[in-house]
Short mmCIF file of C-alpha atoms and ligand atoms in Angstrom, two decimals:
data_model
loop_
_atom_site.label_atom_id
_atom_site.label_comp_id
_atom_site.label_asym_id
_atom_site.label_seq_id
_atom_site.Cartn_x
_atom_site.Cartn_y
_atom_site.Cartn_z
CA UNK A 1 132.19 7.80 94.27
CA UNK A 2 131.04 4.36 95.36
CA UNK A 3 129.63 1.92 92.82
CA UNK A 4 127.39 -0.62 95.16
CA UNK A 5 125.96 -3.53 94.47
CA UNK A 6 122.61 -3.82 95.97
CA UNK A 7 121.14 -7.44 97.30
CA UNK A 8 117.44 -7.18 97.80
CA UNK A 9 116.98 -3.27 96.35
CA UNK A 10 113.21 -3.48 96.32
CA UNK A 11 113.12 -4.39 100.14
CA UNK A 12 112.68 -1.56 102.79
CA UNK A 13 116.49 -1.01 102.63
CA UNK A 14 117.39 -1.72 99.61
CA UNK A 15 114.86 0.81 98.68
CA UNK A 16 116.42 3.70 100.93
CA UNK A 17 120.04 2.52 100.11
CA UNK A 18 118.76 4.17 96.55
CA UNK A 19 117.51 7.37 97.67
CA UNK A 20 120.90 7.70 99.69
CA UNK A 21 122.48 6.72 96.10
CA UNK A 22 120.70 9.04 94.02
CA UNK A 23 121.30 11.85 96.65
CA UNK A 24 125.31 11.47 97.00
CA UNK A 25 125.20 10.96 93.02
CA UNK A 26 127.20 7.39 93.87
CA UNK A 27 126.07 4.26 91.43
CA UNK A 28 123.95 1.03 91.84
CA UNK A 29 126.12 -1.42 89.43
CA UNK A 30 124.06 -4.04 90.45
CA UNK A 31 120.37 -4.33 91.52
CA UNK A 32 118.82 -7.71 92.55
CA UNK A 33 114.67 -9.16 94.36
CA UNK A 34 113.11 -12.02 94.53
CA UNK A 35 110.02 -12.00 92.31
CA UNK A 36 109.03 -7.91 92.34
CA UNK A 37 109.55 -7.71 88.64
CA UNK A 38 107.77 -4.48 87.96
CA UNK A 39 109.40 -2.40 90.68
CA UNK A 40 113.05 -3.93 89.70
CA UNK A 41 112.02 -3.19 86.21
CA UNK A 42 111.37 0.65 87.32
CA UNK A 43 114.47 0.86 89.33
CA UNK A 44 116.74 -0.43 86.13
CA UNK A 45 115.38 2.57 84.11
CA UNK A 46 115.97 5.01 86.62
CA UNK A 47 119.19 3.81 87.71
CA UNK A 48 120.44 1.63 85.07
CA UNK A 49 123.05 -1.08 86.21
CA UNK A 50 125.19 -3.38 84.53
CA UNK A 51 123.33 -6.19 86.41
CA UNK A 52 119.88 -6.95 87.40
CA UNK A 53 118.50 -10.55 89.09
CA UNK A 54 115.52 -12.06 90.14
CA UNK A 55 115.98 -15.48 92.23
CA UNK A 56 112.86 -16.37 91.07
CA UNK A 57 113.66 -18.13 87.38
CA UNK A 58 110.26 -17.11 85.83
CA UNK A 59 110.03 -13.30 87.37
CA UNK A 60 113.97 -12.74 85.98
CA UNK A 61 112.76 -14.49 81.92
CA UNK A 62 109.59 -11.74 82.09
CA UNK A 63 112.53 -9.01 83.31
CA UNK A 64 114.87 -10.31 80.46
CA UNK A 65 112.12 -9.32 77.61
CA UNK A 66 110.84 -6.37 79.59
CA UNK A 67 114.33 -5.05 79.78
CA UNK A 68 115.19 -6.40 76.32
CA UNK A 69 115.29 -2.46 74.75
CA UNK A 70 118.38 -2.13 77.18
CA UNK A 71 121.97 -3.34 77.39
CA UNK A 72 121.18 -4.15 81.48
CA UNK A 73 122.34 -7.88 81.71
CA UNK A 74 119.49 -10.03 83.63
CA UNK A 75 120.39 -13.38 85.29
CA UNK A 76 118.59 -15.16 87.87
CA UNK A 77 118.56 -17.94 90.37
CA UNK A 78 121.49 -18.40 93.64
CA UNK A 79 123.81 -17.89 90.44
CA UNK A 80 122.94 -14.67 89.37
CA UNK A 81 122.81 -12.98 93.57
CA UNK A 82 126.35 -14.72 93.65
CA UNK A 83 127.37 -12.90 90.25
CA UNK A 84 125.59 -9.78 91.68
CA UNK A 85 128.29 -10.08 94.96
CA UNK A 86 131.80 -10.29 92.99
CA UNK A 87 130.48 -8.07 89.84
CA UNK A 88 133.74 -6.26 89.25
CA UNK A 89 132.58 -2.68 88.50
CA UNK A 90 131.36 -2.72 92.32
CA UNK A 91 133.50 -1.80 94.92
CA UNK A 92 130.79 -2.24 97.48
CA UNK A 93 127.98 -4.91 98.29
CA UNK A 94 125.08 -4.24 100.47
CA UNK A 95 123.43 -7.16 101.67
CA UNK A 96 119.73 -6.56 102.13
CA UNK A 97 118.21 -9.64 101.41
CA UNK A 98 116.19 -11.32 104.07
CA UNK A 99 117.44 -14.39 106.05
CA UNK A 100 120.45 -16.43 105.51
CA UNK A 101 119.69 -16.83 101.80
CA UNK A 102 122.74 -13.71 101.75
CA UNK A 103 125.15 -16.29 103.34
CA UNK A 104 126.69 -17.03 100.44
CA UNK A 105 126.61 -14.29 98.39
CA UNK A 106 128.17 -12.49 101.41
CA UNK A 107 130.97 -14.79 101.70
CA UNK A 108 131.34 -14.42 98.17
CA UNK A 109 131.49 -10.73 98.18
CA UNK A 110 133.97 -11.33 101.02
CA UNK A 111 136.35 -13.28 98.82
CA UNK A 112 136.26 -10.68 96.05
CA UNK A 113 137.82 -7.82 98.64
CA UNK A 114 134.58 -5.56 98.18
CA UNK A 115 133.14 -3.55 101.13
CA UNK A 116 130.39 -5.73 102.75
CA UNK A 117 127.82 -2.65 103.75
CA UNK A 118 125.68 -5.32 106.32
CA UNK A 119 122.02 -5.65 106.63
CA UNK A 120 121.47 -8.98 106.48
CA UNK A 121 122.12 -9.83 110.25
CA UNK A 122 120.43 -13.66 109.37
CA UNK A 123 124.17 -13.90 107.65
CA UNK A 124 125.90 -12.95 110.95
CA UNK A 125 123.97 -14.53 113.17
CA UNK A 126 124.17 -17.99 111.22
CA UNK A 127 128.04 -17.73 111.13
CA UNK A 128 129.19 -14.95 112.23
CA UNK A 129 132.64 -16.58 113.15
CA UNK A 130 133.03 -17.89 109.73
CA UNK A 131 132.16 -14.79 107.96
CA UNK A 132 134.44 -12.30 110.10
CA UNK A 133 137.73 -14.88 110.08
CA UNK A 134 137.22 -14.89 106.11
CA UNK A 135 136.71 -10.95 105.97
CA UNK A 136 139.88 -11.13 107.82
CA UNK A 137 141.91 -13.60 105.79
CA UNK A 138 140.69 -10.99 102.50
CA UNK A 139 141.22 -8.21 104.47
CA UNK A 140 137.40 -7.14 103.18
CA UNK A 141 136.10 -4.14 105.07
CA UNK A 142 132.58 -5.13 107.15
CA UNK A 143 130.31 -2.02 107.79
CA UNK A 144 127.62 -2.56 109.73
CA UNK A 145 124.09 -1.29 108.46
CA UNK A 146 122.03 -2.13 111.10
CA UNK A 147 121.07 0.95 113.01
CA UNK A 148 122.35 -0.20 116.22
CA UNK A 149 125.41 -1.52 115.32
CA UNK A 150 126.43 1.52 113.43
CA UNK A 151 125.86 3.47 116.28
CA UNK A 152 128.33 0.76 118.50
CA UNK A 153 130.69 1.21 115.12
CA UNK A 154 130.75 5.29 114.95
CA UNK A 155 130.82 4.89 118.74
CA UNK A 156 133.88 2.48 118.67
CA UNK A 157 135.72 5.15 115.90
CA UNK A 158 139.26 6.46 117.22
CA UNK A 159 139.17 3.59 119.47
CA UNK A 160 142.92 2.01 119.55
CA UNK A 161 142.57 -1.07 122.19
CA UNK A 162 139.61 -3.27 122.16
CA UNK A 163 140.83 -3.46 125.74
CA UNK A 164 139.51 -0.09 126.84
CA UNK A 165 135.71 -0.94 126.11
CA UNK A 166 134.29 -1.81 129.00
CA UNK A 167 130.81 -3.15 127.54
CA UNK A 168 128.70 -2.15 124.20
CA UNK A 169 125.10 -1.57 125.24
CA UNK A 170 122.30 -2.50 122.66
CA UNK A 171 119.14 -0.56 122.44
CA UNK A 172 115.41 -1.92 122.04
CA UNK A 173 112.00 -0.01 120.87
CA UNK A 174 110.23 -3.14 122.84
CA UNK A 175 108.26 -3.04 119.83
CA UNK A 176 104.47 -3.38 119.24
CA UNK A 177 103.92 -5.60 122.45
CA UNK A 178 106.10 -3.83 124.91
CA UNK A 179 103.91 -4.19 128.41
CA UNK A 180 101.87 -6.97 127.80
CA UNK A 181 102.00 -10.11 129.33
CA UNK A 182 102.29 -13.63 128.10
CA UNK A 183 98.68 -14.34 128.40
CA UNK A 184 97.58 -10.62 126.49
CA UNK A 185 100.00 -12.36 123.89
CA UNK A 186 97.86 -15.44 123.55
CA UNK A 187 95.30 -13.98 120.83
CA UNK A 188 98.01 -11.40 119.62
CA UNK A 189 97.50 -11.04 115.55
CA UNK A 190 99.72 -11.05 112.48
CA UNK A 191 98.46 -7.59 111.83
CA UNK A 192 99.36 -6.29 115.41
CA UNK A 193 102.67 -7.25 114.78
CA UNK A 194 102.95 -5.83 111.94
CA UNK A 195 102.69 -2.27 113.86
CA UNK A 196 105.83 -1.23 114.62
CA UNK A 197 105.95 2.08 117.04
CA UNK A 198 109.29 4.03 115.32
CA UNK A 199 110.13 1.81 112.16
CA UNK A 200 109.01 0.46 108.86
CA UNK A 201 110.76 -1.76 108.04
CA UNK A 202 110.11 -5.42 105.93
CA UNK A 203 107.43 -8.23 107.31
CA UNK A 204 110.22 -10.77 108.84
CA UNK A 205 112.31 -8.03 111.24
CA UNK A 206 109.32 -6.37 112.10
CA UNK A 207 107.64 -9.76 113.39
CA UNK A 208 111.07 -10.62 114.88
CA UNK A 209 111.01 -6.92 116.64
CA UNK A 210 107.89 -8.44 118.32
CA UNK A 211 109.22 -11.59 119.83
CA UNK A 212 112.28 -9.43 120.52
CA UNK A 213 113.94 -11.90 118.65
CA UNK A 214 115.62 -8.91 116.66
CA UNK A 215 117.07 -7.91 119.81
CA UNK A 216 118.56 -11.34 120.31
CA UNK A 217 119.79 -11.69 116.71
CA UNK A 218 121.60 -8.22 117.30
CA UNK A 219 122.89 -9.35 120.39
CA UNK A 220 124.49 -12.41 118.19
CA UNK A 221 125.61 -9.73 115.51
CA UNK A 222 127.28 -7.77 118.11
CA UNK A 223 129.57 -10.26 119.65
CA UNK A 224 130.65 -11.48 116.26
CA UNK A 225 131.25 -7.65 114.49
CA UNK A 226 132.78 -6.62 117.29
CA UNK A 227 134.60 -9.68 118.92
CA UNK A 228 132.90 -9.08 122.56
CA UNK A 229 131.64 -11.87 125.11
CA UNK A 230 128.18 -11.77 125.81
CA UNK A 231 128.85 -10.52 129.36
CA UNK A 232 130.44 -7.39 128.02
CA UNK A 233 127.19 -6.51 126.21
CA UNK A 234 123.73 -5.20 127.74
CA UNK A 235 120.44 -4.77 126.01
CA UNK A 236 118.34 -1.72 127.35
CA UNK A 237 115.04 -0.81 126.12
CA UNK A 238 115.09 2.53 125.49
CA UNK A 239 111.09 3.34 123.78
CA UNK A 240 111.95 6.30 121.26
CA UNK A 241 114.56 4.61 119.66
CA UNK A 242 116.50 8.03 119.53
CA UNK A 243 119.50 6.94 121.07
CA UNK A 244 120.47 3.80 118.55
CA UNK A 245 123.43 2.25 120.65
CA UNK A 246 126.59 3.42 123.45
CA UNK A 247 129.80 1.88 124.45
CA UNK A 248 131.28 2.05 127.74
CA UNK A 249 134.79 2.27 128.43
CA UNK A 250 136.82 1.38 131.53
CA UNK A 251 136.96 4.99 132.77
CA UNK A 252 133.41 4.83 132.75
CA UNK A 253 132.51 7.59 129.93
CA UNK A 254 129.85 6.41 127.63
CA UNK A 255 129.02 7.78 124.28
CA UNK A 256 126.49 7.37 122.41
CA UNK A 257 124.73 8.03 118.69
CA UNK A 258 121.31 10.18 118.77
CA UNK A 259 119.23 10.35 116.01
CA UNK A 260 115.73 10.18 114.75
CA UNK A 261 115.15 6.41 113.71
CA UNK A 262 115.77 6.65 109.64
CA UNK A 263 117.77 4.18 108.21
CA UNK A 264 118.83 6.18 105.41
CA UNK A 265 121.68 7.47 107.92
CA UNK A 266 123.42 4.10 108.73
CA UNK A 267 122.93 3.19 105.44
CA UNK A 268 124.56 6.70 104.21
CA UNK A 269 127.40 6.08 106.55
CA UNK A 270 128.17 2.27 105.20
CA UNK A 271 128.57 3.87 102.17
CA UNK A 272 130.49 7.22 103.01
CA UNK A 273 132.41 5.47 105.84
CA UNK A 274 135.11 6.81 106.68
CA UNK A 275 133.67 9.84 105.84
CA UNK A 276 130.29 12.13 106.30
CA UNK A 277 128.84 13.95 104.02
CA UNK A 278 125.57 16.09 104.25
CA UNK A 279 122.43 14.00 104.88
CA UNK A 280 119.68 11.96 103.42
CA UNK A 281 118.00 11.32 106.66
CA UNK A 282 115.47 13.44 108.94
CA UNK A 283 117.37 16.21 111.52
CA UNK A 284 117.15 15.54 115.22
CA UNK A 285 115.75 18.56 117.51
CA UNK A 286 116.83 18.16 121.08
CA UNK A 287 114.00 20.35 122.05
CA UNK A 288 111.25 18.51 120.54
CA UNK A 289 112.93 15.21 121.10
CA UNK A 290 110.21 13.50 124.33
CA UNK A 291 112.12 12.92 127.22
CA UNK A 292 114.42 9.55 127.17
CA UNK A 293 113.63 6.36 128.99
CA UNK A 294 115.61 3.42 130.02
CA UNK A 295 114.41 0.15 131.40
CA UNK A 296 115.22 -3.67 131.37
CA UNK A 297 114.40 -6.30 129.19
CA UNK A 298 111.26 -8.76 130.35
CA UNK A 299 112.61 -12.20 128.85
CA UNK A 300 109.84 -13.84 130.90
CA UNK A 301 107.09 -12.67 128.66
CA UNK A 302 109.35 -12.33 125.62
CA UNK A 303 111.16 -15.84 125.20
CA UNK A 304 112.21 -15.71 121.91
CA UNK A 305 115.06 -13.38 123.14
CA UNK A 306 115.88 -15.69 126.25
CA UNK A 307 116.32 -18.39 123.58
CA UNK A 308 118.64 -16.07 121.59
CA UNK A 309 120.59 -15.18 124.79
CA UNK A 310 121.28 -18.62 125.84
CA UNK A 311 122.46 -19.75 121.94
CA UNK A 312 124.54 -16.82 122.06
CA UNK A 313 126.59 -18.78 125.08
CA UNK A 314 126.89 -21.90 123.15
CA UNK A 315 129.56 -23.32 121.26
CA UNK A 316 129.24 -23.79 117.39
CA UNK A 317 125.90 -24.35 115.42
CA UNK A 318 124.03 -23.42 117.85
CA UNK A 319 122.86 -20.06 116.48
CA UNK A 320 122.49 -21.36 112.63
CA UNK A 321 119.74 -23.29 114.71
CA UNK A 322 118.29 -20.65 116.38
CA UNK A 323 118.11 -18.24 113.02
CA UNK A 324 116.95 -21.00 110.83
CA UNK A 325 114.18 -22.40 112.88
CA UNK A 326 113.43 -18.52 113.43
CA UNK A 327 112.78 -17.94 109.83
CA UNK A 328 110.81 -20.83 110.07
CA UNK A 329 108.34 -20.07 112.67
CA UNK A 330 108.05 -16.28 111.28
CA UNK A 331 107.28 -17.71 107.71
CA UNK A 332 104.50 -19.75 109.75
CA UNK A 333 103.48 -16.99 111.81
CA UNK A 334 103.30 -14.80 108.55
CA UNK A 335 100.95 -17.40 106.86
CA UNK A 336 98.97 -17.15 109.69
CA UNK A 337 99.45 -21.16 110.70
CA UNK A 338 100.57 -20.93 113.89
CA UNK A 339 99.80 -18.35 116.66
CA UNK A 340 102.66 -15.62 117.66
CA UNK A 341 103.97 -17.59 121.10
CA UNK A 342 104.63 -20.76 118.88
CA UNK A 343 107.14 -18.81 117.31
CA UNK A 344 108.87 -19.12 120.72
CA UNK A 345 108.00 -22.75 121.15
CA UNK A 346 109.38 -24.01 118.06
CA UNK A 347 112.55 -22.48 118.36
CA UNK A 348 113.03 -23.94 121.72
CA UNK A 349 111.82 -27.22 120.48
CA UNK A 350 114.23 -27.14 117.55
CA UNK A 351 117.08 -26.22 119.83
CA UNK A 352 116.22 -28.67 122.09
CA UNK A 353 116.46 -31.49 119.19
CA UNK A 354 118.99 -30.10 116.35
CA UNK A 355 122.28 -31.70 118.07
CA UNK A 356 124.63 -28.96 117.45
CA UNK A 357 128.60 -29.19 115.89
CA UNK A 358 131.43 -27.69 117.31
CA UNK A 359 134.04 -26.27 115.29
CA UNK A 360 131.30 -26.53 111.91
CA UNK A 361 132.42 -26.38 108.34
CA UNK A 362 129.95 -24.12 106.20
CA UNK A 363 128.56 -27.29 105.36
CA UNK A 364 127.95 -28.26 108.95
CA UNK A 365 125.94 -24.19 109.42
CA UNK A 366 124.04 -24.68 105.85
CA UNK A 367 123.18 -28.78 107.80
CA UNK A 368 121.93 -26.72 110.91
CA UNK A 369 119.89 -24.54 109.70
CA UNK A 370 118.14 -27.33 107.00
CA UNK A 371 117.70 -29.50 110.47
CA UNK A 372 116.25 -26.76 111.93
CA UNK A 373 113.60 -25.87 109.61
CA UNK A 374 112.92 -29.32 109.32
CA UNK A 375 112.11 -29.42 112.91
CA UNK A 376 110.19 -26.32 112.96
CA UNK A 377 108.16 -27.68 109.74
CA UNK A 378 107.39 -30.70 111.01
CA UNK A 379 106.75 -30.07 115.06
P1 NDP B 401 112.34 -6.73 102.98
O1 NDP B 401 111.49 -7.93 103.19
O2 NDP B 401 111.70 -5.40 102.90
O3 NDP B 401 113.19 -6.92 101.62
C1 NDP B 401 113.87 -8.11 101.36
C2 NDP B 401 114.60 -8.04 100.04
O4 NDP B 401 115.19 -9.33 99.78
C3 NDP B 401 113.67 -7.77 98.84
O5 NDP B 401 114.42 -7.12 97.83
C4 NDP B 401 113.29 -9.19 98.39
O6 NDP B 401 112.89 -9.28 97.03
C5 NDP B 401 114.61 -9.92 98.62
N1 NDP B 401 114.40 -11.35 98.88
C6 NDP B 401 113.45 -11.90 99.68
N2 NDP B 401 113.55 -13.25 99.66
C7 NDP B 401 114.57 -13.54 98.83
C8 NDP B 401 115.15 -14.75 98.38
N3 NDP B 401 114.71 -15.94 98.79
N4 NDP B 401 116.17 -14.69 97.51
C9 NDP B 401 116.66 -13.50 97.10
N5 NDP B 401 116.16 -12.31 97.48
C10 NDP B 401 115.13 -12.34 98.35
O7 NDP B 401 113.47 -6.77 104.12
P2 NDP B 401 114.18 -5.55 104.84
O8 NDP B 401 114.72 -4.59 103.85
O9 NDP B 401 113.37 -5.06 105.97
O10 NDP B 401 115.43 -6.31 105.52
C11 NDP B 401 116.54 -6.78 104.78
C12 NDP B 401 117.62 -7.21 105.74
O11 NDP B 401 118.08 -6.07 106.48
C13 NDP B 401 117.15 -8.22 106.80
O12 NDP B 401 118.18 -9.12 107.07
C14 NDP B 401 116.87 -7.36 108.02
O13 NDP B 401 117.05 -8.07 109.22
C15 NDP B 401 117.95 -6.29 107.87
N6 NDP B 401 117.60 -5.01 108.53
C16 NDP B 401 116.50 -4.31 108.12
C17 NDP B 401 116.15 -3.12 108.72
C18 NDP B 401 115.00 -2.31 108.24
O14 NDP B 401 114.81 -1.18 108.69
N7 NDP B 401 114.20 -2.78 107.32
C19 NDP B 401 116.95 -2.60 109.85
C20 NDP B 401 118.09 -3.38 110.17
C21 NDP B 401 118.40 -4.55 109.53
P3 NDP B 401 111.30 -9.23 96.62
O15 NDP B 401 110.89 -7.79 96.78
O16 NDP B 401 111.29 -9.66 95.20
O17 NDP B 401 110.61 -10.16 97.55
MG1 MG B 402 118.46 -2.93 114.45
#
């Protein structure tokens, strides 16, 4: 029976991660948000953890006297996630806060041997080399959550030699926008790209999955879970979003994992990993399933993946720019300040004037992505 520690539970997956919980009768030891107070509040009573945080330092006082008629400990603040990441009684952390606020947490989590069940792909993409040589050093177990990246794990299961794969090939909805051209995007509204075709997921990944920038993020995530150059990996945009990932090998056979698009099954399987057991999420009926499509990806009209692409091929802090001037534009985007192609523009600008590091010290990443924000902030 796992005992998991949940970062971000009142987010889209932090939200399912519980209804997979409460189904395999596993516990939440540990249950931390941002500011939701009343729905944290609700999930303590139902599931009652040792732990519960709110960053926010006013939102986690009004939980401390709403909670006061139970022993559930309530901290708050950076302090209280990283508590939530080494609590002892969990033997498993799943990161599903937004952005690259989970960085340290993560790391911490890392340090204290638990299984890392991986959402936040901000974490990965900001330093993804530093994250997986630490994991390493602690020999902590890193499962992905992401739905494509499970597939490219439960794909890459029984594999002995890294050798043998021949390329991993990402999938992509195309999201909201898929077809349109630069100039349709022009006028293209917040609320528009808030309409995701197959998922529903939070605000920031669903405007990223209409810049594509998701795509490029996973791309990122990819090469650093699964120690591949970016030539060995191929994005395909594949519209119903039943078949999540593949891997090649070198005699050519591909597999691949099929299912309808419900996170509650990678999420079941960080969990259960290495083994299944009966599920939370929605069957798959091959006969009702509409027939499959394939096609390329159009980084002309969508640049923010273009962007990603190219970081992907650079040395050092190079992506810790690219994700932090990301959040940046989305968080503008999301107020409604700027239009959806300045998302694009302002990452290129901010890659274009953050000098990167080579060889960067978490300092150096957490220096990045400050720079970068700056520059998308103030461009
Ligand atoms: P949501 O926006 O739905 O939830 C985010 C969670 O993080 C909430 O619990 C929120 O608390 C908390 N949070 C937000 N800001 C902060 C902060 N500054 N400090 C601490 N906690 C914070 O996001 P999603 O669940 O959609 O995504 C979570 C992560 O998983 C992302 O990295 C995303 O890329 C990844 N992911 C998501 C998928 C999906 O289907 N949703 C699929 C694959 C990956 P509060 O409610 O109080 O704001
Ligand atoms: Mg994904």
């Amino acid at each position: 029976m796992r005992s998991v520690s949940i970062l971000g539970s009142t987010g889209s997956i932090g939200r399912q991660a519980l209804e997979v919980i409460e189904q395999q009768g596993m516990r939440a030891v540990a249950l931390t948000a941002h500011h939701s107070t009343a729905l944290l509040e609700e999930q303590c009573r139902k599931f009652r953890p040792r732990l519960a945080v709110l960053t926010s330092q006013e939102a986690a006082a009004e939980l401390r006297i709403r909670l006061s008629d139970t022993d559930i400990r309530v901290s708050s603040g950076m302090e209280g996630l990283l508590e939530a990441a080494v609590l002892e009684e969990a033997d498993t952390v799943l990161t599903a806060v937004v952005g690259n606020i989970g960085l340290r947490p993560t790391l911490a989590a890392i340090r204290a041997r638990k299984r890392i069940a991986l959402a936040n792909k901000e974490t990965l993409v900001c330093a993804g080399e530093l994250v997986m040589a630490q994991a390493a050093e602690y020999g902590a177990e890193i499962v992905p959550v992401d739905s494509e990246h499970s597939a490219l794990f439960q794909c890459l299961q029984g594999n002995r030699d890294r050798g043998e794969v021949k390329r991993l090939i990402l999938t992509a909805s195309g999201g909201p926008f898929w077809g349109k051209t630069r100039e349709d995007l022009k006028q293209a509204a917040l609320r528009d790209a808030l309409k995701h075709p197959n998922w529903s997921m939070g605000a920031k990944i669903t405007v990223d999955s209409a810049t594509l920038m998701n795509k490029g993020l996973e791309f990122i995530e990819a090469m650093r879970l699964y120690r591949m150059p970016p030539e060995k990996i191929q994005i395909v945009v594949h519209r119903e979003s039943i078949i999540h990932s593949l891997v090649e090998y070198c005699d050519h056979a591909i597999l691949a994992q099929l299912g309808m698009p419900d996170m509650r099954l990678p999420i079941q399987y960080a969990l259960t990993w290495p083994g299944r057991t009966d599920a939370v999420a929605e069957e798959l009926d091959l006969l009702r399933c509409p027939p499959l499509t394939f096609g390329p990806p159009d980084t002309e009209t969508f640049r923010c993946l273009a962007l990603a692409l190219d970081a992907a091929r650079r040395p050092g802090t190079a992506c810790a720019v690219l994700n932090g001037a990301n959040e940046a534009a989305v968080q503008l985007f999301l107020q409604e300040k700027i239009g959806f192609l300045d998302i694009a523009d302002r990452v290129e600008r901010a890659l274009s004037t953050v000098p990167t590091v080579e060889r960067p010290s978490l300092d150096d990443i957490l220096a990045a992505d400050a720079a970068a924000r700056e520059a998308v902030f103030s461009s």
